PDB file of C-alpha atoms and ligand atoms in Angstrom:
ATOM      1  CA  UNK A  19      -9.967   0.252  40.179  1.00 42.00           C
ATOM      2  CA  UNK A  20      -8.142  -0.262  43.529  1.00 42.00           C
ATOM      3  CA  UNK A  21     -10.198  -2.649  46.021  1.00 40.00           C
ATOM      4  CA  UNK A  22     -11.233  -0.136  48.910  1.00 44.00           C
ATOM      5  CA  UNK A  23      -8.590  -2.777  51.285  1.00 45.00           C
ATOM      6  CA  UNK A  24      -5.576  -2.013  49.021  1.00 44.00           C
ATOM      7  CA  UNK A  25      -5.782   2.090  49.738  1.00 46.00           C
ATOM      8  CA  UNK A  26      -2.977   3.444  52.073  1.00 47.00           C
ATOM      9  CA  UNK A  27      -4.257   3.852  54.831  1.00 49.00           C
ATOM     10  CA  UNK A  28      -3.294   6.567  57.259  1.00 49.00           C
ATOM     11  CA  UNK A  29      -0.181   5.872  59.316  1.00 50.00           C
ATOM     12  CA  UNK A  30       2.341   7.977  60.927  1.00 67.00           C
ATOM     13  CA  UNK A  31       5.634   5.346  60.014  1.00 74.00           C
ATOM     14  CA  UNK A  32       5.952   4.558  56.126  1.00 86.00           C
ATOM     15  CA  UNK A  33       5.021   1.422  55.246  1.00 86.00           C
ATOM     16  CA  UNK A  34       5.672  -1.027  51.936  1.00 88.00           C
ATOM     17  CA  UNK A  35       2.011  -0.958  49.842  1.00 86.00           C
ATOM     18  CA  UNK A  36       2.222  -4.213  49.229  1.00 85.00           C
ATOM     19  CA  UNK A  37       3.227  -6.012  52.319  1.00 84.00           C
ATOM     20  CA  UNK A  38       2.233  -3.167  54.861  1.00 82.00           C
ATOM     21  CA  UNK A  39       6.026  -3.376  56.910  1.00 84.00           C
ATOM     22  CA  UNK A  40       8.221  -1.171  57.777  1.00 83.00           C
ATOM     23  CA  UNK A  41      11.033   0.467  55.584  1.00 82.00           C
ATOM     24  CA  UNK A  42      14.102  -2.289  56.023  1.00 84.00           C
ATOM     25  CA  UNK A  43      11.790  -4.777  57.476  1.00 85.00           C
ATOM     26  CA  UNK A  44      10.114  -5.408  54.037  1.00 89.00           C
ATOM     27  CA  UNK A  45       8.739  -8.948  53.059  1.00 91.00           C
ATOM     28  CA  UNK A  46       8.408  -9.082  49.919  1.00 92.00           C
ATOM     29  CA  UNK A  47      11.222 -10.629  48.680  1.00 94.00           C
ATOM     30  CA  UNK A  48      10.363 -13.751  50.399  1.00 95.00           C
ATOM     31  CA  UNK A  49       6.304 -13.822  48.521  1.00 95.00           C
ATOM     32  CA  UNK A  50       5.814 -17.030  46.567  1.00 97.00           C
ATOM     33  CA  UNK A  51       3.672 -16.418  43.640  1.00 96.00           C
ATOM     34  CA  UNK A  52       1.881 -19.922  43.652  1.00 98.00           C
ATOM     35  CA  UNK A  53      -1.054 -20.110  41.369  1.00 97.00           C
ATOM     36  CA  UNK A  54      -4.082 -21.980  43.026  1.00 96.00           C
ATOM     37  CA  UNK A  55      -7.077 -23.310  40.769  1.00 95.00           C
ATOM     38  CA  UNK A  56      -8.586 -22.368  43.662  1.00 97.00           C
ATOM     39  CA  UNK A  57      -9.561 -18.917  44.302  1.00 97.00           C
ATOM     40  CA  UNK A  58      -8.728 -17.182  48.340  1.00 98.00           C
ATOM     41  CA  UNK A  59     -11.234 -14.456  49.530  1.00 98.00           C
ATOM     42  CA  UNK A  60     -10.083 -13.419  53.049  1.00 97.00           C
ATOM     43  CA  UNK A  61     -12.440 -11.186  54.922  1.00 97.00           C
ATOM     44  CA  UNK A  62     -10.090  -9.199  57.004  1.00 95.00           C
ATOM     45  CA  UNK A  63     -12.114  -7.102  60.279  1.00 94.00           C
ATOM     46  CA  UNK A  64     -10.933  -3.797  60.260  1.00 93.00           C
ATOM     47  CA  UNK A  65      -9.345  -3.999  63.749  1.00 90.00           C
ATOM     48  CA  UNK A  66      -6.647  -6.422  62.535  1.00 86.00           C
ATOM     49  CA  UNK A  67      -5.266  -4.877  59.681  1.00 79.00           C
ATOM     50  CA  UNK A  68      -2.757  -2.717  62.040  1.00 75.00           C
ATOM     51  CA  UNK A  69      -1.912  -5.834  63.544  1.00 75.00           C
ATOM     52  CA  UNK A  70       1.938  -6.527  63.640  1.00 67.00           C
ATOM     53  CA  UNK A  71       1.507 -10.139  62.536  1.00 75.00           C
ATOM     54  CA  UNK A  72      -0.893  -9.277  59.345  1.00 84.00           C
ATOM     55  CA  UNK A  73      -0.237 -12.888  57.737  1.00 90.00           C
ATOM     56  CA  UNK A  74      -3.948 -12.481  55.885  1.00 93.00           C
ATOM     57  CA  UNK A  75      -2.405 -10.441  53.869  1.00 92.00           C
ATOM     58  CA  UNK A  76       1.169 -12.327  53.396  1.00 93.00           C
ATOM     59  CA  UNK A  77      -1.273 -14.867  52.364  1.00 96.00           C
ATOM     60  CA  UNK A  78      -2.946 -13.227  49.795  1.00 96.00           C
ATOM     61  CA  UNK A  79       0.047 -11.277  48.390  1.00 95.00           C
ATOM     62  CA  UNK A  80       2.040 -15.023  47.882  1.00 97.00           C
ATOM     63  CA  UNK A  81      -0.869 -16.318  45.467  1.00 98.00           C
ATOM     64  CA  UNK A  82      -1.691 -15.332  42.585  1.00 97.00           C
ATOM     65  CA  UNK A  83      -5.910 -15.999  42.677  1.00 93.00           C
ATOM     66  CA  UNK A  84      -6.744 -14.668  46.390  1.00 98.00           C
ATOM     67  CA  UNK A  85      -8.371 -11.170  47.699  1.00 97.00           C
ATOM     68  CA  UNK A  86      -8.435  -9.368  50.732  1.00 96.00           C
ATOM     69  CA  UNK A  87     -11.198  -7.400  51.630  1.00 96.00           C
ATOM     70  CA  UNK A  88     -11.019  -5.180  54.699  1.00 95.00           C
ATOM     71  CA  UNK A  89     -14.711  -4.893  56.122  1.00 96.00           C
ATOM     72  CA  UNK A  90     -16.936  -5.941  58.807  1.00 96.00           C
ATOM     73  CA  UNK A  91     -20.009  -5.378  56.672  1.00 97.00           C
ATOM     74  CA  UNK A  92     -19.242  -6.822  53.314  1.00 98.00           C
ATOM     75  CA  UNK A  93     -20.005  -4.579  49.997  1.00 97.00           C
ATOM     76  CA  UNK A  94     -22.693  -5.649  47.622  1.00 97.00           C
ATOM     77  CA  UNK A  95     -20.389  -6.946  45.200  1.00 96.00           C
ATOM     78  CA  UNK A  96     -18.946  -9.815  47.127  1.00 97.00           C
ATOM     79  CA  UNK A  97     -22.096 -10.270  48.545  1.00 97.00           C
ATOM     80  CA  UNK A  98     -23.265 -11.165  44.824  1.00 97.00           C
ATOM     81  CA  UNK A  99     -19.623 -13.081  44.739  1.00 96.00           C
ATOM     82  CA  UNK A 100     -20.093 -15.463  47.462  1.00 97.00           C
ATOM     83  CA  UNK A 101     -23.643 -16.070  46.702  1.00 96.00           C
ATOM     84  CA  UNK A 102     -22.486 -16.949  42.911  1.00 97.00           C
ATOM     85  CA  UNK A 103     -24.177 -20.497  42.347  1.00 96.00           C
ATOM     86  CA  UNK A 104     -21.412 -20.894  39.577  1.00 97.00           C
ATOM     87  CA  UNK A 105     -18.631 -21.403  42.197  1.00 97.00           C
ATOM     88  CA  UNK A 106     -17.772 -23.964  44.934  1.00 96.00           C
ATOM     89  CA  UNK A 107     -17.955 -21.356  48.025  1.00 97.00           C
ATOM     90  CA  UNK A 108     -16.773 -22.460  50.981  1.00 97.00           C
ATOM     91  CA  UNK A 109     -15.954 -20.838  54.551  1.00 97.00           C
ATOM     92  CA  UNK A 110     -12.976 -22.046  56.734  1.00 97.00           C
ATOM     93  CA  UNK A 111     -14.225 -21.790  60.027  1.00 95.00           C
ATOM     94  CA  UNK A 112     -14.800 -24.357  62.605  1.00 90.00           C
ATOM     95  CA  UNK A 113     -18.781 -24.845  63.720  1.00 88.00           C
ATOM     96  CA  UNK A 114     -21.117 -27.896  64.715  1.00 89.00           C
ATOM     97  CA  UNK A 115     -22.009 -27.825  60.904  1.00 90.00           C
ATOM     98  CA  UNK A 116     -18.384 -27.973  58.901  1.00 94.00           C
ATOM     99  CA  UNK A 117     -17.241 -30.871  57.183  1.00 95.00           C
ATOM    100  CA  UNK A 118     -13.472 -31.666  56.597  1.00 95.00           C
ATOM    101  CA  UNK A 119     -11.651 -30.149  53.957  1.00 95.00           C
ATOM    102  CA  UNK A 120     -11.398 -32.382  51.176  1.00 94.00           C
ATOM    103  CA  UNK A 121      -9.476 -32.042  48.037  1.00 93.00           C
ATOM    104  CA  UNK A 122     -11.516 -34.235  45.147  1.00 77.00           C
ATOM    105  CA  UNK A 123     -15.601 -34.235  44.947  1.00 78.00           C
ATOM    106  CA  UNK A 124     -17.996 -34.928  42.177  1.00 83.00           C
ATOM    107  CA  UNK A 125     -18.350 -31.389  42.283  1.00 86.00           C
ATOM    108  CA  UNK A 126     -17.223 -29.530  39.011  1.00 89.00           C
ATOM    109  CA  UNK A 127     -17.361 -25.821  39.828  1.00 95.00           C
ATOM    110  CA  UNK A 128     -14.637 -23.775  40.573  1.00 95.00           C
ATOM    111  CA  UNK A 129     -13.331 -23.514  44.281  1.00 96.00           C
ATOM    112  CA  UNK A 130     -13.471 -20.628  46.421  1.00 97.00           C
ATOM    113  CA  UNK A 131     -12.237 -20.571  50.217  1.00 98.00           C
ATOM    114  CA  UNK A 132     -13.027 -17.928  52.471  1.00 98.00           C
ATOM    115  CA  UNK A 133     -11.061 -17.404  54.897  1.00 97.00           C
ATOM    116  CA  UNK A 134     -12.342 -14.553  57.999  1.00 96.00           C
ATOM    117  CA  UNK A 135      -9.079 -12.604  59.961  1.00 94.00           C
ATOM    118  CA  UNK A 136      -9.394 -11.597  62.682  1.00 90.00           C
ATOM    119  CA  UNK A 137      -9.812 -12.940  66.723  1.00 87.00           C
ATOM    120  CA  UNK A 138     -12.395 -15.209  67.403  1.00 87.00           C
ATOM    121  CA  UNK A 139     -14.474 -12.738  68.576  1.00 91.00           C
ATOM    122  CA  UNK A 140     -14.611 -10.604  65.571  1.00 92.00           C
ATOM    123  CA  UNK A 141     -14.148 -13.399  63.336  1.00 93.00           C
ATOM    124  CA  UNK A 142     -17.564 -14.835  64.752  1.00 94.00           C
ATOM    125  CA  UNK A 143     -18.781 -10.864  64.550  1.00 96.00           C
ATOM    126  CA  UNK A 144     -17.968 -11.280  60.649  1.00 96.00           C
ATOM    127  CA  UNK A 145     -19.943 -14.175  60.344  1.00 96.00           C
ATOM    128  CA  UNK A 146     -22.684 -12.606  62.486  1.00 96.00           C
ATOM    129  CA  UNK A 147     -22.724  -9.179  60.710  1.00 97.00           C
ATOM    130  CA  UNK A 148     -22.841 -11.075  56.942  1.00 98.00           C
ATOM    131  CA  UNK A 149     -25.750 -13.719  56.306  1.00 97.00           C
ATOM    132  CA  UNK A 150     -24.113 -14.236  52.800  1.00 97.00           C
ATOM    133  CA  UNK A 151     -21.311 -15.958  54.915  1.00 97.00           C
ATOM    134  CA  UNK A 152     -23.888 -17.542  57.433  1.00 96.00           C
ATOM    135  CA  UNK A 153     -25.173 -19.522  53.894  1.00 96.00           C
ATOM    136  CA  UNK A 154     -21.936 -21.001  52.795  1.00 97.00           C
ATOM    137  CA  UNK A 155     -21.309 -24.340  53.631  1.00 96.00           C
ATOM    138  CA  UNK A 156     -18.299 -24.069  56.233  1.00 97.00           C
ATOM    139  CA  UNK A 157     -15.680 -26.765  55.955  1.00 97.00           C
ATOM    140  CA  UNK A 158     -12.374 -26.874  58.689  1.00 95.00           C
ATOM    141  CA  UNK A 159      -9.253 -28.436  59.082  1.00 94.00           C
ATOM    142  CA  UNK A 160      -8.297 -31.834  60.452  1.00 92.00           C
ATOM    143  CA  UNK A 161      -7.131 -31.918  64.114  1.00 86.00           C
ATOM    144  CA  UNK A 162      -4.111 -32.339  64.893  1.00 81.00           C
ATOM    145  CA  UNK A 163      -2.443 -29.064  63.020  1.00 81.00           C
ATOM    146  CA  UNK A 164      -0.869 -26.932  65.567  1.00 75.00           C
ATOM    147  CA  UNK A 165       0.891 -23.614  64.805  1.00 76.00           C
ATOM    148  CA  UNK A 166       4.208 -23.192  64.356  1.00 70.00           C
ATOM    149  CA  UNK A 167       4.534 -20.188  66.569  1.00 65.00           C
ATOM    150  CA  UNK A 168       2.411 -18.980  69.690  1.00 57.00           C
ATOM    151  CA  UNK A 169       2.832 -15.215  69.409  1.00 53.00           C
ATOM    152  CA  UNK A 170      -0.994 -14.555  69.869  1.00 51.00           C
ATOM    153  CA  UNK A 171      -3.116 -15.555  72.933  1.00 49.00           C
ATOM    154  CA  UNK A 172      -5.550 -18.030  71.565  1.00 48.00           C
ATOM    155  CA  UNK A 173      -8.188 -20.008  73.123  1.00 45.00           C
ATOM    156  CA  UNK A 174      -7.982 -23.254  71.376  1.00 44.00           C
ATOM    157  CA  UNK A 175      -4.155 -24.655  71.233  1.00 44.00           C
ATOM    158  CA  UNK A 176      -4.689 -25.641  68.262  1.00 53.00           C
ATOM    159  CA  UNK A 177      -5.611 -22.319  66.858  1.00 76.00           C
ATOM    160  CA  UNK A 178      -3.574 -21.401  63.495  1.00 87.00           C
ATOM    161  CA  UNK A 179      -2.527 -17.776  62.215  1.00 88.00           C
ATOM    162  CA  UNK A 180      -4.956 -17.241  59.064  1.00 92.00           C
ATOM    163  CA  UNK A 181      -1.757 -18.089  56.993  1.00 94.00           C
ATOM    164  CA  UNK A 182      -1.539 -21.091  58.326  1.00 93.00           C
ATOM    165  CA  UNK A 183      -4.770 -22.259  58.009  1.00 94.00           C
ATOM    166  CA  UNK A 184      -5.241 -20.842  54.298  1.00 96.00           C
ATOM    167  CA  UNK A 185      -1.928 -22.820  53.254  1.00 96.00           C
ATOM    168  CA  UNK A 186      -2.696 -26.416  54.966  1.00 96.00           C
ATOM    169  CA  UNK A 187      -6.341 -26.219  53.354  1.00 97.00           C
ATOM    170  CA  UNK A 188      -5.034 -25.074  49.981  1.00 97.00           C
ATOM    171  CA  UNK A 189      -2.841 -28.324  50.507  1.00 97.00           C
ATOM    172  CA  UNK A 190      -5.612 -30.590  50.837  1.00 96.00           C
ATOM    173  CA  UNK A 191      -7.693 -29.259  48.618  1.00 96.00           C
ATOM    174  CA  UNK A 192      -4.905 -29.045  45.866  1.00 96.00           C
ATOM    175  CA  UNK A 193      -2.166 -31.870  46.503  1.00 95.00           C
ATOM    176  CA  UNK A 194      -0.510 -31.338  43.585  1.00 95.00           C
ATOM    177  CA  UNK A 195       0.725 -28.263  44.776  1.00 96.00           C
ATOM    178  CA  UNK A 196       2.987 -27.793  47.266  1.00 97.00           C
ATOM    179  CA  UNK A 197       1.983 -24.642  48.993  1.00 97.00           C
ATOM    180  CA  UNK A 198       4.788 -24.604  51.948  1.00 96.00           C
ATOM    181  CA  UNK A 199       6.367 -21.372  50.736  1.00 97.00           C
ATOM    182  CA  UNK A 200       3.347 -19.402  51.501  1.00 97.00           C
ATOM    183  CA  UNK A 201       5.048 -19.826  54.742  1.00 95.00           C
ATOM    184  CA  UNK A 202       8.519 -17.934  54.319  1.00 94.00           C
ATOM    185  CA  UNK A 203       7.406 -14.429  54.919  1.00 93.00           C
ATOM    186  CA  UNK A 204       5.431 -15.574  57.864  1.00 90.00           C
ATOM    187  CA  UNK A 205       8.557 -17.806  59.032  1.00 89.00           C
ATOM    188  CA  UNK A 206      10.613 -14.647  58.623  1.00 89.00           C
ATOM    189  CA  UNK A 207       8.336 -12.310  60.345  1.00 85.00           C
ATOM    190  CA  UNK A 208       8.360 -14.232  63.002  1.00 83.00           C
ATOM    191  CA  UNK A 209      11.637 -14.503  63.391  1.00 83.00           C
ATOM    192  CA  UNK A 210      12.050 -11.064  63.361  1.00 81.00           C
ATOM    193  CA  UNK A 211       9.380 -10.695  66.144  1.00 77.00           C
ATOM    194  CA  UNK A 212      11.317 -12.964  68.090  1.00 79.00           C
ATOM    195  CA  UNK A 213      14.375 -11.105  67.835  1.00 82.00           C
ATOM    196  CA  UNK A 214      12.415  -7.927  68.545  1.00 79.00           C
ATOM    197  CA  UNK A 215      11.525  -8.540  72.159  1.00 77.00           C
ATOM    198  CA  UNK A 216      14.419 -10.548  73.166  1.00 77.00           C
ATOM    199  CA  UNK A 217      15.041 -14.072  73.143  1.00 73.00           C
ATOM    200  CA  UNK A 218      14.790 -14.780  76.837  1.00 73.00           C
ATOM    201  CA  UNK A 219      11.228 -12.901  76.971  1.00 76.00           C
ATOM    202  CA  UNK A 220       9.927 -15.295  74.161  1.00 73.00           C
ATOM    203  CA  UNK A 221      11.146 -18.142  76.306  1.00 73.00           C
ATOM    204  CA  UNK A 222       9.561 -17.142  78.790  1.00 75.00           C
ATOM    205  CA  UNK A 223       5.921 -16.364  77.817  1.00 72.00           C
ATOM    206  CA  UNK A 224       5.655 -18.245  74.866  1.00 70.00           C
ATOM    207  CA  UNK A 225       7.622 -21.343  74.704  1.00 64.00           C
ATOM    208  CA  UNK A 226       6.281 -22.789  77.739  1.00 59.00           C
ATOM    209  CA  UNK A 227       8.064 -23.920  80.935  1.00 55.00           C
ATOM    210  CA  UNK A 228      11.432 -25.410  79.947  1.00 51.00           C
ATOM    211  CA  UNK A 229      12.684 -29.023  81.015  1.00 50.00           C
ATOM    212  CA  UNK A 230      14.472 -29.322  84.013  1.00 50.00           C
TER     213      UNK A 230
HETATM  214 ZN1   ZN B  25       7.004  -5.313  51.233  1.00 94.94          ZN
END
């Protein structure tokens, strides 16, 4: 049975099912299919699933164990998921309480990451809304990572698009993979976004002020 997140949704331009762009602006040739022992829930808040840069789900669709789930209130089901004393759960998300990422640990159980998508705001609205995502143990990245591209207004400099983030922990928690090509379609999109509003107007706004 479809996930309720993988349903067409309404939408007056066509759109690929699988990678949600355009007709001719399609993705999906550029998915990795990279098969993680580790297994990538992303909790995706409804208002960013329209979003131009969607890379949640660019993330999910390039590995082969990972789920999106579009929701602020999460379903029983992955309530019962997360809470699942059988897996390693942990949330990405940066907080007073998160340890770093690491990749080995006495601890045998299968990995899970959760990863939330969305803006800060409803990001922390997710966690908020869902106390079975207030009880995992939340784990974040070193400093130090920036992001590639600066399309979105973020308040931290250092904050990464949920691709991003989902690929450099996979790559500490799994070293033996290399997980780079998660970042094709994203490097692609981007590119594509670039072109779209002009090369000078990206210069402008979101490449900072040039050298003199
Ligand atoms: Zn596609």
């Amino acid at each position: 049975m479809p996930e309720p997140s993988d349903r067409p949704h309404a939408s007056i331009r066509p759109r690929c099912a699988r990678c949600q762009r355009p007709p001719g602006h399609c993705l999906c040739h550029l998915l990795p299919h990279i098969a993680s022992r580790t297994q990538v829930l992303v909790v995706q808040h409804p208002d960013e699933q329209r979003h131009a840069l969607n890379t949640a789900r660019l993330l999910v669709n390039g590995l082969v164990q990972a789920e999106l789930l579009v929701a602020e209130k999460l379903p029983e089901t992955w309530c019962a998921r997360l809470a699942d004393p059988h897996w390693r759960t942990e949330l990405l998300f940066p907080g007073p309480d998160a340890q770093l990422v690491v990749a080995a640990s006495e601890d045998q159980r299968p990995r899970r990451l959760v990863l939330l998508d969305g803006t800060w705001r409803k990001a922390r609205k997710l966690l908020y809304l869902n106390p079975v995502l207030q009880g995992l143990a939340q784990v974040t990245l070193p400093a130090g990572l920036s992001s590639r591209y600066r399309l979105r207004k973020a308040p931290m400099a250092e904050s990464l698009s949920t691709i991003e983030a989902g690929m450099h922990a996979l790559q500490i928690i799994e070293p033996g993979t290399n997980f780079s090509a998660l970042l094709r379609p994203f490097d692609a999109l981007i590119e594509g976004q670039i072109q779209a509003m002009g090369r000078a107007v990206y210069q402008r706004n979101h490449a900072g002020p040039r050298p003199c």
